[in-house]
Short mmCIF file of C-alpha atoms and ligand atoms in Angstrom, two decimals:
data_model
loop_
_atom_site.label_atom_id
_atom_site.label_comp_id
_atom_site.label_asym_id
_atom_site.label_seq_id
_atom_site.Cartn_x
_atom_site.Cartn_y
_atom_site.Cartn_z
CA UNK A 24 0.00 0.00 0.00
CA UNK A 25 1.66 3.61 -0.71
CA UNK A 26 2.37 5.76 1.79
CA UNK A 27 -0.72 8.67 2.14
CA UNK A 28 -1.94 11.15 3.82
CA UNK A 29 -5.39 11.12 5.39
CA UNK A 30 -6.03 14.94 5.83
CA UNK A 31 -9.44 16.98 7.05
CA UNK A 32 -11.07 19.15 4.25
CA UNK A 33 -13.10 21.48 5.98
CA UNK A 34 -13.52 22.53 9.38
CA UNK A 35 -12.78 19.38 11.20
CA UNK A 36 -15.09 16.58 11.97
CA UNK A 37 -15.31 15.20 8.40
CA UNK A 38 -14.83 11.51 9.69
CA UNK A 39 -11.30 11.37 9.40
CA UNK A 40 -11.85 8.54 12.44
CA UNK A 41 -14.12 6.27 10.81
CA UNK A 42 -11.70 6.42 7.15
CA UNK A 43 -8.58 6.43 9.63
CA UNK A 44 -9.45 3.47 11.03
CA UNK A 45 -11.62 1.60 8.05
CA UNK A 46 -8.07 1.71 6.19
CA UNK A 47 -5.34 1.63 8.71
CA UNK A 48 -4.91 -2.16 8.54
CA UNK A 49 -3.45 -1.57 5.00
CA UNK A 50 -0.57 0.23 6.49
CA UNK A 51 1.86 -1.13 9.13
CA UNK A 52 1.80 1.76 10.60
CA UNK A 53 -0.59 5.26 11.45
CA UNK A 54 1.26 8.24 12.43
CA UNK A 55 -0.22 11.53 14.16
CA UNK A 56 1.70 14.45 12.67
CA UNK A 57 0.19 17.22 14.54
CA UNK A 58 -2.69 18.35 17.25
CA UNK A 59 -3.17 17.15 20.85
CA UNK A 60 -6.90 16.31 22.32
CA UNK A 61 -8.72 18.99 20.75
CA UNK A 62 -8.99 16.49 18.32
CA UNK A 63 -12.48 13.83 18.63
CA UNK A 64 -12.08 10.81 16.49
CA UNK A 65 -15.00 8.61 16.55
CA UNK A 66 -14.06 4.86 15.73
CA UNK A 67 -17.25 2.62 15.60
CA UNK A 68 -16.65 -1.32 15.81
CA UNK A 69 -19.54 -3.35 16.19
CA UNK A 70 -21.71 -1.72 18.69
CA UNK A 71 -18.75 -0.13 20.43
CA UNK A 72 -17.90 3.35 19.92
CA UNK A 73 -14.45 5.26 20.67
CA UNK A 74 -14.02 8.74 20.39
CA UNK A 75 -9.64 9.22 20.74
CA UNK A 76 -8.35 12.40 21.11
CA UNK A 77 -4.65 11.38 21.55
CA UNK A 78 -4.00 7.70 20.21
CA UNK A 79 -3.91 7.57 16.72
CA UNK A 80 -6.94 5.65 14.84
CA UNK A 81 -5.09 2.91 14.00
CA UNK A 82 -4.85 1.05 17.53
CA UNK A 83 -7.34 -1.03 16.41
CA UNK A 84 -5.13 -3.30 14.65
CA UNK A 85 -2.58 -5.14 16.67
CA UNK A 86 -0.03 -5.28 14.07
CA UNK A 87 0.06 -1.83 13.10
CA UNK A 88 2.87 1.03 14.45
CA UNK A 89 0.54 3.78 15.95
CA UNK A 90 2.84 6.69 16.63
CA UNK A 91 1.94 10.02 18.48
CA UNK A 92 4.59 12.44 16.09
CA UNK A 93 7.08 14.57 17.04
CA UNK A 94 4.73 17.49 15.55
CA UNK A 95 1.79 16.71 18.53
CA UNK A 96 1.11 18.38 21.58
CA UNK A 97 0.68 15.89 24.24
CA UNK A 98 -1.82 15.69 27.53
CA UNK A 99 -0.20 12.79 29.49
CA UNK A 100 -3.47 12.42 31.21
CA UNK A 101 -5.36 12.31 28.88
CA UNK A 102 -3.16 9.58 26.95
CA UNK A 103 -2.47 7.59 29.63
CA UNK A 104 -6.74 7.23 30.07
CA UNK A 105 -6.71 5.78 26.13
CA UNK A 106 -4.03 3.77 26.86
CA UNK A 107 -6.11 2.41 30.16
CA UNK A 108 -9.61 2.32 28.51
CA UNK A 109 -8.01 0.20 25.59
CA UNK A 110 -6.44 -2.11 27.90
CA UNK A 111 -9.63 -2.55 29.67
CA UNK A 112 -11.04 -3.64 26.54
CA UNK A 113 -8.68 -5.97 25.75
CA UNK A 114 -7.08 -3.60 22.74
CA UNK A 115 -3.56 -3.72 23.36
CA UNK A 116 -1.22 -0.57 23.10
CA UNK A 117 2.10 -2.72 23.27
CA UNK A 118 2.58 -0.75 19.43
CA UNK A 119 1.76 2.46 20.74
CA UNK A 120 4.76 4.81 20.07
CA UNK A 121 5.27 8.72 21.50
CA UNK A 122 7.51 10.75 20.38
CA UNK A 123 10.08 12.08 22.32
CA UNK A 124 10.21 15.36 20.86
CA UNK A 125 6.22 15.83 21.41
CA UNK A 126 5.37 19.02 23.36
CA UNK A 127 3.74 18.58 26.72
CA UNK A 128 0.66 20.27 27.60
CA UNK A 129 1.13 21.67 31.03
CA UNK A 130 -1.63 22.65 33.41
CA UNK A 131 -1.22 26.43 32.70
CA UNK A 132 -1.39 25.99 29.05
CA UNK A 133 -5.14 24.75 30.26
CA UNK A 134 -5.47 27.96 32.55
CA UNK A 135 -3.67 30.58 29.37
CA UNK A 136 -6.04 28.92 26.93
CA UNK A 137 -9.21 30.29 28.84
CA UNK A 138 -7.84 33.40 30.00
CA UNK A 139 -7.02 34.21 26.66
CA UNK A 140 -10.52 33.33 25.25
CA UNK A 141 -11.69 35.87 27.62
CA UNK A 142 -10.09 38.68 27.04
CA UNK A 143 -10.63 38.28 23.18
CA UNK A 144 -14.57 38.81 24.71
CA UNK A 145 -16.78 39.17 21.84
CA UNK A 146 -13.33 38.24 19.46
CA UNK A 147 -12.89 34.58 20.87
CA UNK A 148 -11.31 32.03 19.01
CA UNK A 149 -14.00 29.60 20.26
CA UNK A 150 -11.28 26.95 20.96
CA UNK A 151 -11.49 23.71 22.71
CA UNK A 152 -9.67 24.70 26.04
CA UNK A 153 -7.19 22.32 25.97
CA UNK A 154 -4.19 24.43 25.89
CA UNK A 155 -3.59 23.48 22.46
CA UNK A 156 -2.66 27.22 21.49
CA UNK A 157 -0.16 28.18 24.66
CA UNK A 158 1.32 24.93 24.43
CA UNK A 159 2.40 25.47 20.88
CA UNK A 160 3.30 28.94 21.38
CA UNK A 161 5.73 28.04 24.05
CA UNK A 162 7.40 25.63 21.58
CA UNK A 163 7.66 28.54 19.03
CA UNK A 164 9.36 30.34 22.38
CA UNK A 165 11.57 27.59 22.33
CA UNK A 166 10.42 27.25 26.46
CA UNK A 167 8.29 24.03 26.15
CA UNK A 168 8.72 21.00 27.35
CA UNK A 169 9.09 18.02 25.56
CA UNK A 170 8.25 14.35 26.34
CA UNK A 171 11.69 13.56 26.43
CA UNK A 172 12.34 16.03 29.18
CA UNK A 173 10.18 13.90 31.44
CA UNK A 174 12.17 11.29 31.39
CA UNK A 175 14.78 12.75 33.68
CA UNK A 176 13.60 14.22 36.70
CA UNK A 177 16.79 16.96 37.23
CA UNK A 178 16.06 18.07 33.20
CA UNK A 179 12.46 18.19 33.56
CA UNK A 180 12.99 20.61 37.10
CA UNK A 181 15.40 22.56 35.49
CA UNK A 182 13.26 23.43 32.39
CA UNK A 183 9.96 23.91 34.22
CA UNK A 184 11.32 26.13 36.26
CA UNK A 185 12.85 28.46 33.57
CA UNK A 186 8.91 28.05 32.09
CA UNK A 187 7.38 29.02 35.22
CA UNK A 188 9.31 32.12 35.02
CA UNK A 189 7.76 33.27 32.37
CA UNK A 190 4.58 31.84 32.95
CA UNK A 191 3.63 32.59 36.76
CA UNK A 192 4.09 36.43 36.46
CA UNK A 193 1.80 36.32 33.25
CA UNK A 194 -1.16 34.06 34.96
CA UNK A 195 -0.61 36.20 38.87
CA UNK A 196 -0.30 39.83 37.22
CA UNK A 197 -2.25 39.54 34.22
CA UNK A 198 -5.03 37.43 35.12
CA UNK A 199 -5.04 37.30 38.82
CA UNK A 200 -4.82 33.80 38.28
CA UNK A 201 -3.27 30.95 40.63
CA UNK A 202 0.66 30.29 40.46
CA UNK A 203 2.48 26.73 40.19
CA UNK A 204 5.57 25.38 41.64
CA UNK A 205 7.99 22.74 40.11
CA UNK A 206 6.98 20.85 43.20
CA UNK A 207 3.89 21.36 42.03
CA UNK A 208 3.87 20.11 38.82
CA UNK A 209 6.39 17.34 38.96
CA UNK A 210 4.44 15.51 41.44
CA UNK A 211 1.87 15.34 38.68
CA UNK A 212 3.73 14.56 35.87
CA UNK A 213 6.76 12.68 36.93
CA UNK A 214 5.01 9.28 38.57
CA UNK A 215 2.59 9.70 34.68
CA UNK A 216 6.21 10.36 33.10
CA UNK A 217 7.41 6.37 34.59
CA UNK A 218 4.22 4.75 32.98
CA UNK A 219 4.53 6.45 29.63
CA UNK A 220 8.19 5.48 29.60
CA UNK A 221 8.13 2.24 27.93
CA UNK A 222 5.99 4.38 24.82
CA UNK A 223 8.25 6.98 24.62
CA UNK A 224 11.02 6.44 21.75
CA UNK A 225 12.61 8.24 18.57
CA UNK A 226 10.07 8.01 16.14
CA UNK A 227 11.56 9.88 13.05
CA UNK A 228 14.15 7.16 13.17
CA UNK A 229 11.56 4.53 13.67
CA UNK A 230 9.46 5.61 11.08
CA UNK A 231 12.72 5.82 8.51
CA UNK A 232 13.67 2.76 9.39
CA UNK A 233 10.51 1.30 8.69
CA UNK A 234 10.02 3.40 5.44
CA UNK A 235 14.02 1.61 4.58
CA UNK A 236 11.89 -1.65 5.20
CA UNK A 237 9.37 -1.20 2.58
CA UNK A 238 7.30 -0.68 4.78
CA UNK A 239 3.73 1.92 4.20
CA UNK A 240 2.77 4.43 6.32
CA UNK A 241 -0.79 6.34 7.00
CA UNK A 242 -0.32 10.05 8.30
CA UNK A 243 -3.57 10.79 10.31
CA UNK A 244 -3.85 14.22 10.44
CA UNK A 245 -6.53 16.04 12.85
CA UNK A 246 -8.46 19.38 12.36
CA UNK A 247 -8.56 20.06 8.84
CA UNK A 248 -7.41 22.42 6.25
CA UNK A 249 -9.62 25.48 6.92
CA UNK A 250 -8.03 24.95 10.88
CA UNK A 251 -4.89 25.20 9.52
CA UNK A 252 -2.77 28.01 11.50
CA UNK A 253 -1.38 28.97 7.90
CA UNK A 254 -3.83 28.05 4.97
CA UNK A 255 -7.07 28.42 7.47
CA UNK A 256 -9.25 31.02 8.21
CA UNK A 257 -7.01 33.20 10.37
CA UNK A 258 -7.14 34.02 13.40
CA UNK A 259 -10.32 31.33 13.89
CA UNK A 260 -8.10 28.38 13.47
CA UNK A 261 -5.91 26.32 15.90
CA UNK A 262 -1.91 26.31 16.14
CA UNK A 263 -0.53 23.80 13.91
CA UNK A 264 -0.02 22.92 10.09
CA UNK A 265 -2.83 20.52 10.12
CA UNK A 266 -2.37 20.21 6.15
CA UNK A 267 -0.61 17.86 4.54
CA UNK A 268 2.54 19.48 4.38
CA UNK A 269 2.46 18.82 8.00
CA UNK A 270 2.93 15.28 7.76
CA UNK A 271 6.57 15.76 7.01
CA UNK A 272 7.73 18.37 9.63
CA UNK A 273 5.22 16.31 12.33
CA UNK A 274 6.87 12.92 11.88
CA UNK A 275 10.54 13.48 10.04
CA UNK A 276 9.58 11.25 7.24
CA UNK A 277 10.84 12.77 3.64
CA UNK A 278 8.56 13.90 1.25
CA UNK A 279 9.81 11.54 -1.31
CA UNK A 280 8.20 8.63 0.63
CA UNK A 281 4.53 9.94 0.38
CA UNK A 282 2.55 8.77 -2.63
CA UNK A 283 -1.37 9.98 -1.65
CA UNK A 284 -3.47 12.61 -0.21
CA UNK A 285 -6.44 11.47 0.80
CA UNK A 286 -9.10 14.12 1.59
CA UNK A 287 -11.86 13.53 3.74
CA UNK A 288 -14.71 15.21 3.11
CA UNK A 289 -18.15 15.60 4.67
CA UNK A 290 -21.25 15.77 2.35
CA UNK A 291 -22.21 19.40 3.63
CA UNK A 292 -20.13 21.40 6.29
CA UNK A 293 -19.86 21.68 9.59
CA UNK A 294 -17.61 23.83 12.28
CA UNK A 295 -17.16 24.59 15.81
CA UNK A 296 -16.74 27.38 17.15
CA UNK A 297 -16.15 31.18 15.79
CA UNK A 298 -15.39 32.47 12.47
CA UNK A 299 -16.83 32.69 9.38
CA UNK A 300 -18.75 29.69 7.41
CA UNK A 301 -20.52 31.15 4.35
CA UNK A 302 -23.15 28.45 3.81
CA UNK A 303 -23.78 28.42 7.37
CA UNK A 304 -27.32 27.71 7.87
CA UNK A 305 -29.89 28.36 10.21
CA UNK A 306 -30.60 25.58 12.67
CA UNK A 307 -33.83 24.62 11.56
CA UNK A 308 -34.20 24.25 7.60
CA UNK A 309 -37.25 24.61 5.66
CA UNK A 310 -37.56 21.16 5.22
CA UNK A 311 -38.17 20.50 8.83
CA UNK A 312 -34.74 18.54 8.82
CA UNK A 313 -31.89 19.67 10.48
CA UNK A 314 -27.81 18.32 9.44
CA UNK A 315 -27.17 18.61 13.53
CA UNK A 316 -29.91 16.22 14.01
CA UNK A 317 -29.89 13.66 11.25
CA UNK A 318 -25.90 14.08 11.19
CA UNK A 319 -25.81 14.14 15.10
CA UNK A 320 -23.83 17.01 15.11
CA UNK A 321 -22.31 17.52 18.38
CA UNK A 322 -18.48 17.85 19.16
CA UNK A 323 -16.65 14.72 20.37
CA UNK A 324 -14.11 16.32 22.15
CA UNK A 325 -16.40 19.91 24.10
CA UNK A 326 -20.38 18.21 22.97
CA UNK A 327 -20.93 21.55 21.79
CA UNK A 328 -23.53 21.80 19.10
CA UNK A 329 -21.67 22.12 15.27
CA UNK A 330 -22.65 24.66 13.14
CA UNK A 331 -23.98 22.82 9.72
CA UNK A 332 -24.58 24.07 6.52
CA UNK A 333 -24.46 23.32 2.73
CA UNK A 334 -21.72 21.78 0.68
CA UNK A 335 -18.81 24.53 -0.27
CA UNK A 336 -17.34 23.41 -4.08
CA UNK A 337 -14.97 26.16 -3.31
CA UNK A 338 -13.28 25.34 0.05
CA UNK A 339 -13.67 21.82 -1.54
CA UNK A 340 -11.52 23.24 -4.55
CA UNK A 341 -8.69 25.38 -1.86
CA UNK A 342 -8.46 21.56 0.07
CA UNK A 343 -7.85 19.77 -2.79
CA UNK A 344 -4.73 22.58 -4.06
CA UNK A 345 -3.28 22.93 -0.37
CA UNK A 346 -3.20 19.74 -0.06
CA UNK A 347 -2.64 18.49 -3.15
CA UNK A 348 -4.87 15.90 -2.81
CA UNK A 349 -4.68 12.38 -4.95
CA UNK A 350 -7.91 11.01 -3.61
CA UNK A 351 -11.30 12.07 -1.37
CA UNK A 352 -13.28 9.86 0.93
CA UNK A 353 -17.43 11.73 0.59
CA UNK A 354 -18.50 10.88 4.49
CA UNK A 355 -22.17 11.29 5.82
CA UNK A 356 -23.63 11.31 2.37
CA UNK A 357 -26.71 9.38 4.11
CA UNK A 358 -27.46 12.11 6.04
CA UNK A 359 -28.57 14.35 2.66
CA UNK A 360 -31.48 11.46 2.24
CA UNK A 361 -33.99 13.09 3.67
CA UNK A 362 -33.95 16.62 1.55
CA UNK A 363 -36.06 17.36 -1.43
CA UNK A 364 -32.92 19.13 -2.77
CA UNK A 365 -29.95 19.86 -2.06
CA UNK A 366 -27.78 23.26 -2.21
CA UNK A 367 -24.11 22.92 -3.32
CA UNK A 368 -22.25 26.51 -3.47
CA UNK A 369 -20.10 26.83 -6.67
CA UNK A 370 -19.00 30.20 -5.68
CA UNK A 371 -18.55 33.44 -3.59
CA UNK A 372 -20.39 36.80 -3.91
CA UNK A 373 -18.81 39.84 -2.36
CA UNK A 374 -19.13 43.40 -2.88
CA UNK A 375 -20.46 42.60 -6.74
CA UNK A 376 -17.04 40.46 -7.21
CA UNK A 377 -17.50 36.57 -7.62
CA UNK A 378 -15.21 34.89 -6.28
CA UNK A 379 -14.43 30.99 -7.40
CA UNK A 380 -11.66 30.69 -4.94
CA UNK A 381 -11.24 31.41 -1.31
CA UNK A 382 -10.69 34.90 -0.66
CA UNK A 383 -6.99 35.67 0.39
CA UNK A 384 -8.40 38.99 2.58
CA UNK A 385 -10.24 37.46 5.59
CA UNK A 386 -12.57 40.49 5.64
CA UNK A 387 -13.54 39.84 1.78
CA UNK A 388 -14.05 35.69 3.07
CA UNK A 389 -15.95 37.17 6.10
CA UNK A 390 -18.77 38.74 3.97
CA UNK A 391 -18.76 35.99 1.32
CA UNK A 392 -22.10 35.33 0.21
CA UNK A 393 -22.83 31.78 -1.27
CA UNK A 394 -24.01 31.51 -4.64
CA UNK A 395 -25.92 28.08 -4.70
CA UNK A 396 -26.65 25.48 -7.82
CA UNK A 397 -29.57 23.28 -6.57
CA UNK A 398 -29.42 19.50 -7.04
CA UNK A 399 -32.08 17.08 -6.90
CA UNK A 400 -32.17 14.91 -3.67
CA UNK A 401 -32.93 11.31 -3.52
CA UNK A 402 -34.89 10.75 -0.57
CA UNK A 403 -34.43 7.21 0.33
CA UNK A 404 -32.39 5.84 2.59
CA UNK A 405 -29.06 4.42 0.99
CA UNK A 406 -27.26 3.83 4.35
CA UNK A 407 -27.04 -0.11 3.11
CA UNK A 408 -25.64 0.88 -0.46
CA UNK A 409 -22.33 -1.07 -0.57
CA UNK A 410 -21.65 -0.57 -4.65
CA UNK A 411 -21.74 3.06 -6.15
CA UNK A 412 -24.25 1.37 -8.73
CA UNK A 413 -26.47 0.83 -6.03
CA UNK A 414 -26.58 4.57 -5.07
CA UNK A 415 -29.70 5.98 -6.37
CA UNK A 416 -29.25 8.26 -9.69
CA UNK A 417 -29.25 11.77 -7.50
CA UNK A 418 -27.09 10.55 -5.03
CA UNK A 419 -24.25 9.20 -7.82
CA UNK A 420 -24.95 13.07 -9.60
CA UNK A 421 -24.37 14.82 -6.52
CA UNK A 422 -21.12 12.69 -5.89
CA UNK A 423 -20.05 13.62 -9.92
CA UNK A 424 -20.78 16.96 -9.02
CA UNK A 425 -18.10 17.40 -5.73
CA UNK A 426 -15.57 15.10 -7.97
CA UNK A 427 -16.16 18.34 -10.62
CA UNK A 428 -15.95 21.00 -8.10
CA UNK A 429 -12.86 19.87 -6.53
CA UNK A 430 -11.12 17.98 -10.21
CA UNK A 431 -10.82 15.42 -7.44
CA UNK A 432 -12.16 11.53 -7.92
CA UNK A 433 -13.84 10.43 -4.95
CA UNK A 434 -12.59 6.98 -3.48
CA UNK A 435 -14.80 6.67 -1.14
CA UNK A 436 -18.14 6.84 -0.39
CA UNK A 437 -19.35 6.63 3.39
CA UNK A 438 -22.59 6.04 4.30
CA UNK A 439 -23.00 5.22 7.69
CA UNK A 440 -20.79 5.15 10.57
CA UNK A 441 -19.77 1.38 10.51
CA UNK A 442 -16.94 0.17 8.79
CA UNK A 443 -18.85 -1.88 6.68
CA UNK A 444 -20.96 1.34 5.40
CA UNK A 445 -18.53 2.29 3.02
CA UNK A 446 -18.55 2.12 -0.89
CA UNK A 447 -15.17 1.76 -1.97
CA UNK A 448 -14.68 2.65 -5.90
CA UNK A 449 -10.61 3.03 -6.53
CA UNK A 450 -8.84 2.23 -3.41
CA UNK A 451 -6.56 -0.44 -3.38
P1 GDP B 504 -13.26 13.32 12.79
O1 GDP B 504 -12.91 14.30 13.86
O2 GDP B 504 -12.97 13.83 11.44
O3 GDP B 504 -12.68 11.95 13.04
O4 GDP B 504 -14.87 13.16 12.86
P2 GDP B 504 -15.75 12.98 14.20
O5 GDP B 504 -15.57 11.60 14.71
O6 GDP B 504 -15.53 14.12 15.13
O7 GDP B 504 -17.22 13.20 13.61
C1 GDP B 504 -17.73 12.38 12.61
C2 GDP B 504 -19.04 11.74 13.12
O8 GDP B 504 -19.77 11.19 12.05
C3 GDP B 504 -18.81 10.57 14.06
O9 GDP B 504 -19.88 10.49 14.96
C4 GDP B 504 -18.82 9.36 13.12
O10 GDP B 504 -19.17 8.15 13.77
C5 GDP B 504 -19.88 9.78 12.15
N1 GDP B 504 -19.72 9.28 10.78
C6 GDP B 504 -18.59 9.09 10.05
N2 GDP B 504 -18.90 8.75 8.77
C7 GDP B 504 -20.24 8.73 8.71
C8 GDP B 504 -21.17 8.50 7.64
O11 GDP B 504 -20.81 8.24 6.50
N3 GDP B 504 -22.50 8.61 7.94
C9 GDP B 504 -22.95 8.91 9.18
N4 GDP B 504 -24.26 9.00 9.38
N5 GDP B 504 -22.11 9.14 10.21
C10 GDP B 504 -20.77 9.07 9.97
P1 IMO B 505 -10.96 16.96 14.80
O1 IMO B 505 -9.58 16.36 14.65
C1 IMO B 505 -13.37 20.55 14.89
C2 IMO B 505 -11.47 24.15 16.52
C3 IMO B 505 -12.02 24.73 17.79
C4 IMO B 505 -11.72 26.20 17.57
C5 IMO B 505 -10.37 26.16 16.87
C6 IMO B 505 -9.18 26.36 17.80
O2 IMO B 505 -11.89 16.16 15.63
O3 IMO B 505 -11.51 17.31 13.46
P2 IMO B 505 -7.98 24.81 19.60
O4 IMO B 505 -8.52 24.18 20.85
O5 IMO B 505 -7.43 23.83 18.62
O6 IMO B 505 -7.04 25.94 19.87
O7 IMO B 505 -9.29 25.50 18.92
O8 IMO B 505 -10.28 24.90 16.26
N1 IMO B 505 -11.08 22.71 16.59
C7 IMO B 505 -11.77 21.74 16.03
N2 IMO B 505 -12.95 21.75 15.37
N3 IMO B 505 -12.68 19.40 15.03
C8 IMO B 505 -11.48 19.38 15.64
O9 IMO B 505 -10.70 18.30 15.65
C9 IMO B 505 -10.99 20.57 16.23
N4 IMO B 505 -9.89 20.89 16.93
C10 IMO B 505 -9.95 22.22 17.12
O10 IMO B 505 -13.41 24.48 17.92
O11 IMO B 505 -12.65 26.75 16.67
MG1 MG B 506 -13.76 15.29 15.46
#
């Protein structure tokens, strides 16, 4: 199987879990390449259901490498509870790699990432208050600390402390906030730093060495392209490169050993949190049916409610030239079924300029106005298709009609949130 890239289209939560995971067995090995637990990756096997926010979606399979990348941000509490609820269940995380070079998220990056959504007030980011965004910024600051660093009790001391100076003054005269001591801290951390020990290793030369092997690798990335702290929709996204381009710089694999970019992308849109979303719709449609509902849109990670609206052809276009993408995955097409038609924006409107591309000036994507073709819907339920023939007429036209938009094909065709509801057309 060639090496690929499994990357997020949209906004995040296109069911990068389900594909993740539906595929991962091809590869001997899934690599994270950026994020921490903001991510919410919902596996479902059988009538069990995992959403993972730090373990990436290919634990399932025994056989295959699943390495957290040198490009993640890590909560070691967090981990260490997937690595405990797996075991429970008899899933074993004896192939479960960390990088030593992965950030640590530290209890004040928890306490910076709220204090700083509240002094943006009405300007908040909307994030997921896991520290994601101070813990990244301290690596830019070259002050974080790394998994590595917990390995070694006088290194870890040493570097916290040099951290806390920075950080107490800023949480105590800022924000009036409670202060932390490397006592503190370390009696937290250090007895979670002697159980993660065993995971911890150097996983760029791991994965090389593999790569040397012949071996094929899956890059699971999390948020998606419109999240992305450079090609997203600035400032409303979250702190890493969660294109593909990230894959390399998040795991220390070369370039030259990547062969696809898969894109996975969700039959309509959804996002949490702030910024703008030009087919955004209102939560009740016309129809009576709502995406949140019949999608069950709600956030894995914060259960807040996701904002839903129509298909965009043109942030479906940007994904597919950031990213370069080979290949798309279409996810929750079932959840179109019950609409007489269905909108799909082709382009932008803004100030009497049409716009077939995303807007470079955020203020010009702001005030975007969709301008909509209308498809016809199918209104049956195709949630047991397993061939594209099978797909009724409207539903194979509407899938024709993304594969034109983005001058992508599309792979695959989900249709439910089982494995088995999945039409695969090209992959192999
Ligand atoms: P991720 O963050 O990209 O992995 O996506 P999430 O797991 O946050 O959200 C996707 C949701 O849709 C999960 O609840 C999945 O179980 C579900 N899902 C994935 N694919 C399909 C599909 O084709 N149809 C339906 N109805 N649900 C799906
Ligand atoms: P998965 O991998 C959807 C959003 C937050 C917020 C912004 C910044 O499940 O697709 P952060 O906490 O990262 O600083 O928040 O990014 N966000 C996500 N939205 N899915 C995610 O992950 C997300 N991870 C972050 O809601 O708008
Ligand atoms: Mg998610």
């Amino acid at each position: 199987m060639p090496s690929t890239v499994l990357v997020g289209t949209q906004w995040g939560d296109e069911g990068k879990g389900k594909i993740c995971d539906l595929i991962a067995g091809d590869f001997d090995c899934v690599v994270r390449y950026q994020g921490g637990n903001n991510a919410g990756h919902t596996i479902v096997v059988g009538d069990r259901k995992y959403g993972l926010h730090q373990v990436p979606s290919g634990i399932m399979y025994p056989d295959c490498v699943s390495v957290i990348g040198n490009g993640c941000v890590v909560n070691p509490k967090v981990l260490l509870e997937e690595i405990d609820m797996f075991e429970h269940d008899g899933i074993s995380t004896a192939n479960l790699k960390v990088s030593g070079n992965a950030h640590i998220i530290m209890p004040y990056h928890m306490d910076l990432d709220g204090a700083y959504e509240q002094l943006l007030g009405d300007h908040n980011i909307g994030t997921t208050k896991r520290g994601i965004g101070p813990c990244y910024q301290d690596k830019m600051a070259r002050i974080g600390l790394r998994m590595q660093d917990m390995l070694d009790e006088s290194v870890f001391r040493e570097k916290l402390g040099r951290a806390l100076d920075r950080v107490n003054p800023q949480l105590e005269k800022i924000f009036g906030m409670p202060t932390y001591t490397v006592d503190q801290i370390c009696a937290d951390y250090l007895p979670m730093a002697e159980r993660l020990r065993p995971y911890i290793c150097e996983s760029g030369l791991l994965l090389n060495e593999m790569v040397e092997d012949g071996k094929s690798i899956l890059f699971e990335g999390a948020q998606a392209t419109l999240l992305d702290i450079d090609h997203g929709t600035y400032p409303y996204v979250t702190s890493s490169n969660c294109t593909a381009g990230g894959s390399v710089t998040g795991s220390g694999v070369g370039m030259k050993n990547i062969d696809r970019v898969l894109g996975i992308m969700k039959a309509y849109i959804t996002r949490v949190g702030e910024g703008p979303m030009p087919t955004e719709l209102a939560y009740e449609t016309p129809e009576g049916h709502t995406l949140t509902e019949d999608g069950y849109e709600y956030g894995v990670t914060t259960g807040r409610r996701r904002r839903c609206g129509w298909f965009d052809g043109v942030i479906a276009n940007y994904a597919a030239r950031v990213n370069g993408l080979t290949d798309i995955a279409l996810t929750k097409l079932d959840v179109l079924s019950a609409f007489d038609t269905i909108k799909v924006c082709v382009a932008y409107e803004c100030d009497g300029v049409r716009y077939t591309t995303v807007p470079e000036h955020e203020s010009v994507f702001a005030a975007a106005k969709p301008v909509y073709e209308e498809l016809p819907g199918w209104k049956c339920d195709i949630s047991a298709c397993r061939s594209f023939d099978e797909l009724p007429q409207a539903a194979q036209d509407y899938v024709a009609y993304i594969e034109k938009l983005a001058h992508v094909r599309v792979t695959f065709v989900s249709v439910g949130p089982d494995r088995e509801q999945t039409i695969n057309r090209y992959w192999k």
